[in-house]
């Protein structure tokens, strides 16, 4: 990683992820991104990621911020919050090791959708857009695999979110307002 | 394309998309999938796609069906319908040339989310999962570009759908029910 994301400057940097490759590999059953990865592919990917430690109650990603990285939780627990229209923080989810966060902004560069806060001491492995671009050029098959997994994950989340939206609109007797 | 999707057997097959490459290229300003494609890349992609004509009122994709292809509308207009919980067809959207449909099932193999019906005589260019896999192996940079655009499109739709869901839940005073 050429330059580390400035949004992570407040976290302890533990070096690149190669020394955590075995730990990443053990997360495969819990990690949608890695589910079809071989140990060799995890090892290769780890070369392009950096690991950080976040103490409990530390903000890792802030809703509305810029930031072109995604992260994988290696250890610990992260709470995901979003402000409602009265600007109150609402807890959307609490997620554990193996979960990835921040994929959308890594890809589209749009502001962060939600805030992610370490709920306990947490280790994260970070992949930024520049590193993903390097993977695509230097290791095109690995790049395609990562992108394919991202498409799968987003597709499944979009199905779940669209289903939920349809349900809620059905309950209200509203229709035709689902974004397409 | 080795074998044509059986779900499209009722449509007129016009051959592979190379003869439509110029038309595909002219859609770039209206087509999120192609927005960063050069003419040479569109030409290359066209080799992996097949073109079909659908008469007005013909079903192209049926909600709940299997099917591992996506399509790009080259000409015409397609209506997207989904059944509500009373099993009534609801119009979600009407979309035009340049719009792509069916990406989620191409990638994840899950049943179709909605039904797509030609609202007028319509030309579609079709890419199936097998052809995408061939592109990734034979033309890895083109493959990565397609996947990157798919991630971008899904990411933007997921943001829009999540925003809409948050809005609707806010209106109802419900929270924490957004899928993460």
Tab-separated table of N, CA, C and O in Angstrom, chain A residues 15-111:
chain	number	residue	atom	x	y	z
A	15	UNK	N	1.376	-3.150	10.209
A	15	UNK	CA	2.138	-3.656	9.062
A	15	UNK	C	1.234	-4.305	8.031
A	15	UNK	O	0.005	-4.255	8.154
A	16	UNK	N	1.845	-4.883	7.001
A	16	UNK	CA	0.988	-5.478	5.969
A	16	UNK	C	0.391	-6.785	6.487
A	16	UNK	O	0.766	-7.281	7.551
A	17	UNK	N	-0.564	-7.312	5.746
A	17	UNK	CA	-1.385	-8.402	6.281
A	17	UNK	C	-0.747	-9.775	6.106
A	17	UNK	O	-1.349	-10.777	6.513
A	18	UNK	N	0.452	-9.858	5.534
A	18	UNK	CA	1.027	-11.195	5.273
A	18	UNK	C	1.183	-12.001	6.563
A	18	UNK	O	0.963	-13.202	6.571
A	19	UNK	N	1.551	-11.324	7.653
A	19	UNK	CA	1.710	-12.043	8.918
A	19	UNK	C	0.366	-12.490	9.506
A	19	UNK	O	0.335	-13.257	10.481
A	20	UNK	N	-0.736	-12.005	8.920
A	20	UNK	CA	-2.074	-12.389	9.384
A	20	UNK	C	-2.769	-13.324	8.379
A	20	UNK	O	-3.960	-13.589	8.498
A	21	UNK	N	-2.003	-13.802	7.392
A	21	UNK	CA	-2.625	-14.595	6.314
A	21	UNK	C	-3.302	-15.854	6.869
A	21	UNK	O	-4.413	-16.211	6.434
A	22	UNK	N	-2.657	-16.523	7.848
A	22	UNK	CA	-3.259	-17.746	8.404
A	22	UNK	C	-4.569	-17.410	9.106
A	22	UNK	O	-5.571	-18.127	8.977
A	23	UNK	N	-4.574	-16.274	9.827
A	23	UNK	CA	-5.790	-15.844	10.518
A	23	UNK	C	-6.895	-15.507	9.503
A	23	UNK	O	-8.056	-15.879	9.685
A	24	UNK	N	-6.504	-14.809	8.419
A	24	UNK	CA	-7.477	-14.502	7.361
A	24	UNK	C	-8.027	-15.805	6.781
A	24	UNK	O	-9.230	-15.934	6.535
A	25	UNK	N	-7.130	-16.746	6.570
A	25	UNK	CA	-7.570	-18.001	5.977
A	25	UNK	C	-8.572	-18.722	6.874
A	25	UNK	O	-9.549	-19.310	6.383
A	26	UNK	N	-8.352	-18.639	8.187
A	26	UNK	CA	-9.267	-19.321	9.117
A	26	UNK	C	-10.653	-18.666	9.120
A	26	UNK	O	-11.620	-19.244	9.614
A	27	UNK	N	-10.754	-17.450	8.579
A	27	UNK	CA	-12.051	-16.748	8.541
A	27	UNK	C	-12.903	-17.139	7.337
A	27	UNK	O	-14.057	-16.721	7.228
A	28	UNK	N	-12.325	-17.917	6.418
A	28	UNK	CA	-13.045	-18.225	5.172
A	28	UNK	C	-14.494	-18.665	5.402
A	28	UNK	O	-15.403	-18.164	4.733
A	29	UNK	N	-14.756	-19.576	6.373
A	29	UNK	CA	-16.157	-20.011	6.534
A	29	UNK	C	-17.098	-18.871	6.932
A	29	UNK	O	-18.307	-18.972	6.733
A	30	UNK	N	-16.540	-17.809	7.515
A	30	UNK	CA	-17.398	-16.703	7.981
A	30	UNK	C	-17.308	-15.484	7.075
A	30	UNK	O	-17.881	-14.442	7.384
A	31	UNK	N	-16.557	-15.585	5.967
A	31	UNK	CA	-16.254	-14.387	5.180
A	31	UNK	C	-16.704	-14.556	3.734
A	31	UNK	O	-16.108	-15.316	2.967
A	32	UNK	N	-17.782	-13.822	3.387
A	32	UNK	CA	-18.320	-13.935	2.028
A	32	UNK	C	-17.266	-13.562	0.984
A	32	UNK	O	-17.191	-14.181	-0.080
A	33	UNK	N	-16.431	-12.589	1.289
A	33	UNK	CA	-15.435	-12.155	0.299
A	33	UNK	C	-14.461	-13.280	-0.039
A	33	UNK	O	-14.043	-13.435	-1.181
A	34	UNK	N	-14.078	-14.061	0.967
A	34	UNK	CA	-13.020	-15.066	0.781
A	34	UNK	C	-13.559	-16.467	0.508
A	34	UNK	O	-12.780	-17.407	0.361
A	35	UNK	N	-14.882	-16.617	0.409
A	35	UNK	CA	-15.431	-17.981	0.487
A	35	UNK	C	-14.886	-18.933	-0.583
A	35	UNK	O	-14.789	-20.125	-0.342
A	36	UNK	N	-14.496	-18.395	-1.733
A	36	UNK	CA	-13.960	-19.281	-2.770
A	36	UNK	C	-12.449	-19.159	-2.930
A	36	UNK	O	-11.902	-19.527	-3.966
A	37	UNK	N	-11.765	-18.634	-1.910
A	37	UNK	CA	-10.321	-18.420	-2.019
A	37	UNK	C	-9.541	-19.639	-1.530
A	37	UNK	O	-9.889	-20.253	-0.526
A	38	UNK	N	-8.451	-19.952	-2.234
A	38	UNK	CA	-7.496	-20.968	-1.763
A	38	UNK	C	-6.546	-20.291	-0.774
A	38	UNK	O	-6.433	-19.058	-0.755
A	39	UNK	N	-5.820	-21.100	0.049
A	39	UNK	CA	-4.808	-20.510	0.932
A	39	UNK	C	-3.814	-19.646	0.149
A	39	UNK	O	-3.436	-18.565	0.604
A	40	UNK	N	-3.393	-20.103	-1.033
A	40	UNK	CA	-2.421	-19.334	-1.822
A	40	UNK	C	-3.003	-17.977	-2.229
A	40	UNK	O	-2.301	-16.949	-2.238
A	41	UNK	N	-4.294	-17.945	-2.559
A	41	UNK	CA	-4.919	-16.685	-2.958
A	41	UNK	C	-5.065	-15.732	-1.773
A	41	UNK	O	-4.886	-14.521	-1.925
A	42	UNK	N	-5.382	-16.284	-0.599
A	42	UNK	CA	-5.461	-15.448	0.597
A	42	UNK	C	-4.087	-14.832	0.874
A	42	UNK	O	-3.965	-13.626	1.142
A	43	UNK	N	-3.065	-15.652	0.777
A	43	UNK	CA	-1.679	-15.205	0.981
A	43	UNK	C	-1.323	-14.067	0.015
A	43	UNK	O	-0.760	-13.038	0.404
A	44	UNK	N	-1.703	-14.252	-1.238
A	44	UNK	CA	-1.427	-13.238	-2.263
A	44	UNK	C	-2.177	-11.947	-1.946
A	44	UNK	O	-1.604	-10.843	-1.977
A	45	UNK	N	-3.451	-12.077	-1.610
A	45	UNK	CA	-4.263	-10.911	-1.272
A	45	UNK	C	-3.678	-10.165	-0.072
A	45	UNK	O	-3.652	-8.926	-0.051
A	46	UNK	N	-3.184	-10.933	0.909
A	46	UNK	CA	-2.668	-10.323	2.141
A	46	UNK	C	-1.524	-9.343	1.852
A	46	UNK	O	-1.364	-8.342	2.560
A	47	UNK	N	-0.766	-9.597	0.776
A	47	UNK	CA	0.318	-8.689	0.401
A	47	UNK	C	-0.182	-7.286	0.068
A	47	UNK	O	0.586	-6.332	0.107
A	48	UNK	N	-1.436	-7.190	-0.296
A	48	UNK	CA	-1.980	-5.907	-0.745
A	48	UNK	C	-2.812	-5.216	0.349
A	48	UNK	O	-3.404	-4.185	0.115
A	49	UNK	N	-2.851	-5.827	1.546
A	49	UNK	CA	-3.673	-5.259	2.622
A	49	UNK	C	-2.799	-4.852	3.808
A	49	UNK	O	-1.723	-5.410	4.017
A	50	UNK	N	-3.273	-3.903	4.587
A	50	UNK	CA	-2.601	-3.470	5.811
A	50	UNK	C	-3.498	-3.745	7.010
A	50	UNK	O	-4.730	-3.668	6.891
A	51	UNK	N	-2.858	-4.033	8.154
A	51	UNK	CA	-3.643	-4.362	9.354
A	51	UNK	C	-3.524	-3.232	10.384
A	51	UNK	O	-2.439	-2.644	10.560
A	52	UNK	N	-4.653	-2.919	11.014
A	52	UNK	CA	-4.718	-1.886	12.050
A	52	UNK	C	-5.433	-2.450	13.271
A	52	UNK	O	-6.304	-3.312	13.145
A	53	UNK	N	-5.066	-1.889	14.448
A	53	UNK	CA	-5.775	-2.211	15.675
A	53	UNK	C	-6.596	-0.986	16.093
A	53	UNK	O	-6.084	0.134	16.121
A	54	UNK	N	-7.865	-1.223	16.413
A	54	UNK	CA	-8.734	-0.149	16.928
A	54	UNK	C	-9.134	-0.505	18.351
A	54	UNK	O	-9.622	-1.610	18.599
A	55	UNK	N	-8.907	0.387	19.278
A	55	UNK	CA	-9.353	0.152	20.661
A	55	UNK	C	-10.874	0.249	20.727
A	55	UNK	O	-11.517	0.798	19.828
A	56	UNK	N	-11.449	-0.282	21.810
A	56	UNK	CA	-12.899	-0.219	21.980
A	56	UNK	C	-13.366	1.237	21.920
A	56	UNK	O	-12.681	2.136	22.400
A	57	UNK	N	-14.534	1.449	21.297
A	57	UNK	CA	-15.175	2.765	21.183
A	57	UNK	C	-14.485	3.694	20.191
A	57	UNK	O	-14.819	4.870	20.109
A	58	UNK	N	-13.540	3.170	19.415
A	58	UNK	CA	-12.883	3.988	18.384
A	58	UNK	C	-13.697	3.953	17.090
A	58	UNK	O	-14.120	2.891	16.638
A	59	UNK	N	-13.860	5.135	16.493
A	59	UNK	CA	-14.536	5.220	15.205
A	59	UNK	C	-13.568	4.764	14.112
A	59	UNK	O	-12.432	5.235	14.059
A	60	UNK	N	-14.012	3.883	13.252
A	60	UNK	CA	-13.154	3.394	12.159
A	60	UNK	C	-13.563	4.041	10.844
A	60	UNK	O	-12.734	4.417	10.026
A	61	UNK	N	-14.867	4.170	10.644
A	61	UNK	CA	-15.418	4.822	9.454
A	61	UNK	C	-16.507	5.764	9.937
A	61	UNK	O	-17.272	5.409	10.841
A	62	UNK	N	-16.553	6.970	9.352
A	62	UNK	CA	-17.587	7.930	9.769
A	62	UNK	C	-18.542	8.208	8.611
A	62	UNK	O	-18.112	8.577	7.510
A	63	UNK	N	-19.829	8.056	8.861
A	63	UNK	CA	-20.862	8.357	7.868
A	63	UNK	C	-20.622	9.732	7.243
A	63	UNK	O	-20.359	10.704	7.961
A	64	UNK	N	-20.695	9.811	5.918
A	64	UNK	CA	-20.550	11.092	5.225
A	64	UNK	C	-19.128	11.413	4.817
A	64	UNK	O	-18.919	12.246	3.937
A	65	UNK	N	-18.146	10.763	5.466
A	65	UNK	CA	-16.743	11.007	5.111
A	65	UNK	C	-16.407	10.455	3.732
A	65	UNK	O	-17.065	9.551	3.237
A	66	UNK	N	-15.315	10.997	3.147
A	66	UNK	CA	-14.710	10.331	2.001
A	66	UNK	C	-13.937	9.123	2.494
A	66	UNK	O	-13.851	8.865	3.702
A	67	UNK	N	-13.325	8.398	1.574
A	67	UNK	CA	-12.543	7.224	1.993
A	67	UNK	C	-12.698	6.139	0.969
A	67	UNK	O	-13.816	5.759	0.653
A	68	UNK	N	-11.590	5.677	0.443
A	68	UNK	CA	-11.671	4.731	-0.676
A	68	UNK	C	-11.128	3.366	-0.269
A	68	UNK	O	-10.529	2.664	-1.067
A	69	UNK	N	-11.329	2.976	0.996
A	69	UNK	CA	-10.884	1.645	1.415
A	69	UNK	C	-12.048	0.813	1.946
A	69	UNK	O	-13.049	1.351	2.399
A	70	UNK	N	-11.888	-0.491	1.864
A	70	UNK	CA	-12.780	-1.404	2.568
A	70	UNK	C	-11.962	-2.109	3.643
A	70	UNK	O	-10.731	-2.017	3.640
A	71	UNK	N	-12.634	-2.777	4.562
A	71	UNK	CA	-11.903	-3.472	5.604
A	71	UNK	C	-12.558	-4.818	5.894
A	71	UNK	O	-13.752	-5.026	5.644
A	72	UNK	N	-11.720	-5.731	6.407
A	72	UNK	CA	-12.202	-7.019	6.876
A	72	UNK	C	-11.900	-7.096	8.367
A	72	UNK	O	-10.767	-6.808	8.789
A	73	UNK	N	-12.902	-7.455	9.165
A	73	UNK	CA	-12.669	-7.601	10.608
A	73	UNK	C	-11.934	-8.924	10.839
A	73	UNK	O	-12.443	-9.987	10.465
A	74	UNK	N	-10.733	-8.859	11.411
A	74	UNK	CA	-9.958	-10.078	11.702
A	74	UNK	C	-10.281	-10.606	13.102
A	74	UNK	O	-10.303	-11.821	13.327
A	75	UNK	N	-10.486	-9.684	14.035
A	75	UNK	CA	-10.812	-10.032	15.422
A	75	UNK	C	-11.642	-8.896	15.972
A	75	UNK	O	-11.405	-7.731	15.612
A	76	UNK	N	-12.562	-9.216	16.896
A	76	UNK	CA	-13.302	-8.150	17.560
A	76	UNK	C	-14.712	-8.016	17.038
A	76	UNK	O	-15.275	-8.958	16.464
A	77	UNK	N	-15.266	-6.812	17.209
A	77	UNK	CA	-16.683	-6.598	16.921
A	77	UNK	C	-16.869	-5.119	16.578
A	77	UNK	O	-16.291	-4.249	17.234
A	78	UNK	N	-17.665	-4.861	15.575
A	78	UNK	CA	-17.873	-3.493	15.101
A	78	UNK	C	-19.370	-3.204	15.056
A	78	UNK	O	-20.153	-4.033	14.583
A	79	UNK	N	-19.736	-2.036	15.576
A	79	UNK	CA	-21.131	-1.604	15.482
A	79	UNK	C	-21.295	-0.634	14.321
A	79	UNK	O	-20.455	0.240	14.112
A	80	UNK	N	-22.384	-0.804	13.590
A	80	UNK	CA	-22.671	0.037	12.430
A	80	UNK	C	-23.853	0.935	12.775
A	80	UNK	O	-24.918	0.443	13.144
A	81	UNK	N	-23.638	2.238	12.689
A	81	UNK	CA	-24.668	3.218	13.055
A	81	UNK	C	-24.967	4.122	11.867
A	81	UNK	O	-24.091	4.396	11.056
A	82	UNK	N	-26.187	4.608	11.816
A	82	UNK	CA	-26.540	5.602	10.798
A	82	UNK	C	-27.450	6.645	11.421
A	82	UNK	O	-28.288	6.322	12.249
A	83	UNK	N	-27.255	7.906	10.981
A	83	UNK	CA	-28.108	8.971	11.510
A	83	UNK	C	-29.472	8.915	10.844
A	83	UNK	O	-29.565	8.761	9.635
A	84	UNK	N	-30.533	9.050	11.619
A	84	UNK	CA	-31.854	9.120	11.021
A	84	UNK	C	-32.164	10.575	10.674
A	84	UNK	O	-31.321	11.457	10.801
A	85	UNK	N	-33.373	10.824	10.189
A	85	UNK	CA	-33.631	12.185	9.702
A	85	UNK	C	-33.729	13.207	10.823
A	85	UNK	O	-33.776	14.394	10.568
A	86	UNK	N	-33.770	12.719	12.068
A	86	UNK	CA	-33.683	13.663	13.185
A	86	UNK	C	-32.251	13.757	13.701
A	86	UNK	O	-31.996	14.275	14.777
A	87	UNK	N	-31.322	13.179	12.888
A	87	UNK	CA	-29.895	13.251	13.183
A	87	UNK	C	-29.491	12.428	14.407
A	87	UNK	O	-28.419	12.621	14.969
A	88	UNK	N	-30.361	11.516	14.820
A	88	UNK	CA	-30.017	10.625	15.940
A	88	UNK	C	-29.330	9.374	15.403
A	88	UNK	O	-29.734	8.840	14.373
A	89	UNK	N	-28.259	8.940	16.080
A	89	UNK	CA	-27.549	7.719	15.682
A	89	UNK	C	-28.426	6.501	15.950
A	89	UNK	O	-28.887	6.313	17.075
A	90	UNK	N	-28.618	5.687	14.947
A	90	UNK	CA	-29.375	4.456	15.112
A	90	UNK	C	-28.445	3.284	14.844
A	90	UNK	O	-27.724	3.280	13.854
A	91	UNK	N	-28.471	2.287	15.703
A	91	UNK	CA	-27.652	1.093	15.503
A	91	UNK	C	-28.289	0.236	14.409
A	91	UNK	O	-29.428	-0.202	14.536
A	92	UNK	N	-27.555	0.012	13.329
A	92	UNK	CA	-28.085	-0.837	12.255
A	92	UNK	C	-27.714	-2.298	12.473
A	92	UNK	O	-28.486	-3.195	12.153
A	93	UNK	N	-26.494	-2.530	12.959
A	93	UNK	CA	-26.009	-3.913	13.078
A	93	UNK	C	-24.751	-3.940	13.916
A	93	UNK	O	-24.066	-2.924	14.062
A	94	UNK	N	-24.458	-5.117	14.474
A	94	UNK	CA	-23.159	-5.359	15.104
A	94	UNK	C	-22.576	-6.562	14.395
A	94	UNK	O	-23.269	-7.573	14.210
A	95	UNK	N	-21.331	-6.437	13.940
A	95	UNK	CA	-20.760	-7.486	13.085
A	95	UNK	C	-19.407	-7.927	13.625
A	95	UNK	O	-18.720	-7.174	14.327
A	96	UNK	N	-19.030	-9.161	13.281
A	96	UNK	CA	-17.869	-9.827	13.884
A	96	UNK	C	-16.797	-10.167	12.854
A	96	UNK	O	-16.912	-9.805	11.684
A	97	UNK	N	-15.827	-10.930	13.335
A	97	UNK	CA	-14.706	-11.364	12.493
A	97	UNK	C	-15.219	-12.023	11.215
A	97	UNK	O	-16.152	-12.817	11.249
A	98	UNK	N	-14.605	-11.678	10.103
A	98	UNK	CA	-14.981	-12.238	8.813
A	98	UNK	C	-15.837	-11.287	8.001
A	98	UNK	O	-15.883	-11.359	6.778
A	99	UNK	N	-16.512	-10.369	8.675
A	99	UNK	CA	-17.372	-9.421	7.980
A	99	UNK	C	-16.526	-8.338	7.293
A	99	UNK	O	-15.534	-7.874	7.849
A	100	UNK	N	-16.902	-7.959	6.095
A	100	UNK	CA	-16.250	-6.837	5.418
A	100	UNK	C	-17.166	-5.621	5.452
A	100	UNK	O	-18.388	-5.741	5.474
A	101	UNK	N	-16.570	-4.462	5.472
A	101	UNK	CA	-17.315	-3.199	5.556
A	101	UNK	C	-16.667	-2.173	4.612
A	101	UNK	O	-15.461	-2.221	4.380
A	102	UNK	N	-17.466	-1.279	4.094
A	102	UNK	CA	-16.909	-0.163	3.330
A	102	UNK	C	-16.682	-0.439	1.859
A	102	UNK	O	-16.088	0.375	1.154
A	103	UNK	N	-17.198	-1.579	1.361
A	103	UNK	CA	-16.940	-1.930	-0.042
A	103	UNK	C	-17.488	-0.880	-1.001
A	103	UNK	O	-16.874	-0.584	-2.035
A	104	UNK	N	-18.671	-0.335	-0.682
A	104	UNK	CA	-19.311	0.575	-1.631
A	104	UNK	C	-18.451	1.804	-1.881
A	104	UNK	O	-18.196	2.174	-3.025
A	105	UNK	N	-17.967	2.428	-0.816
A	105	UNK	CA	-17.151	3.636	-1.009
A	105	UNK	C	-15.810	3.304	-1.656
A	105	UNK	O	-15.278	4.110	-2.418
A	106	UNK	N	-15.245	2.125	-1.361
A	106	UNK	CA	-13.998	1.756	-2.033
A	106	UNK	C	-14.200	1.791	-3.545
A	106	UNK	O	-13.353	2.271	-4.283
A	107	UNK	N	-15.345	1.299	-3.968
A	107	UNK	CA	-15.588	1.179	-5.406
A	107	UNK	C	-16.075	2.487	-6.004
A	107	UNK	O	-15.559	2.937	-7.023
A	108	UNK	N	-17.077	3.124	-5.398
A	108	UNK	CA	-17.699	4.270	-6.081
A	108	UNK	C	-17.208	5.617	-5.566
A	108	UNK	O	-17.540	6.649	-6.152
A	109	UNK	N	-16.413	5.637	-4.491
A	109	UNK	CA	-15.867	6.908	-4.018
A	109	UNK	C	-16.898	7.835	-3.390
A	109	UNK	O	-16.582	8.961	-3.017
A	110	UNK	N	-18.131	7.371	-3.262
A	110	UNK	CA	-19.168	8.209	-2.640
A	110	UNK	C	-18.963	8.238	-1.121
A	110	UNK	O	-18.297	7.383	-0.565
A	111	UNK	N	-19.551	9.236	-0.435
A	111	UNK	CA	-19.393	9.320	1.022
A	111	UNK	C	-19.871	8.046	1.726
A	111	UNK	O	-20.749	7.348	1.229
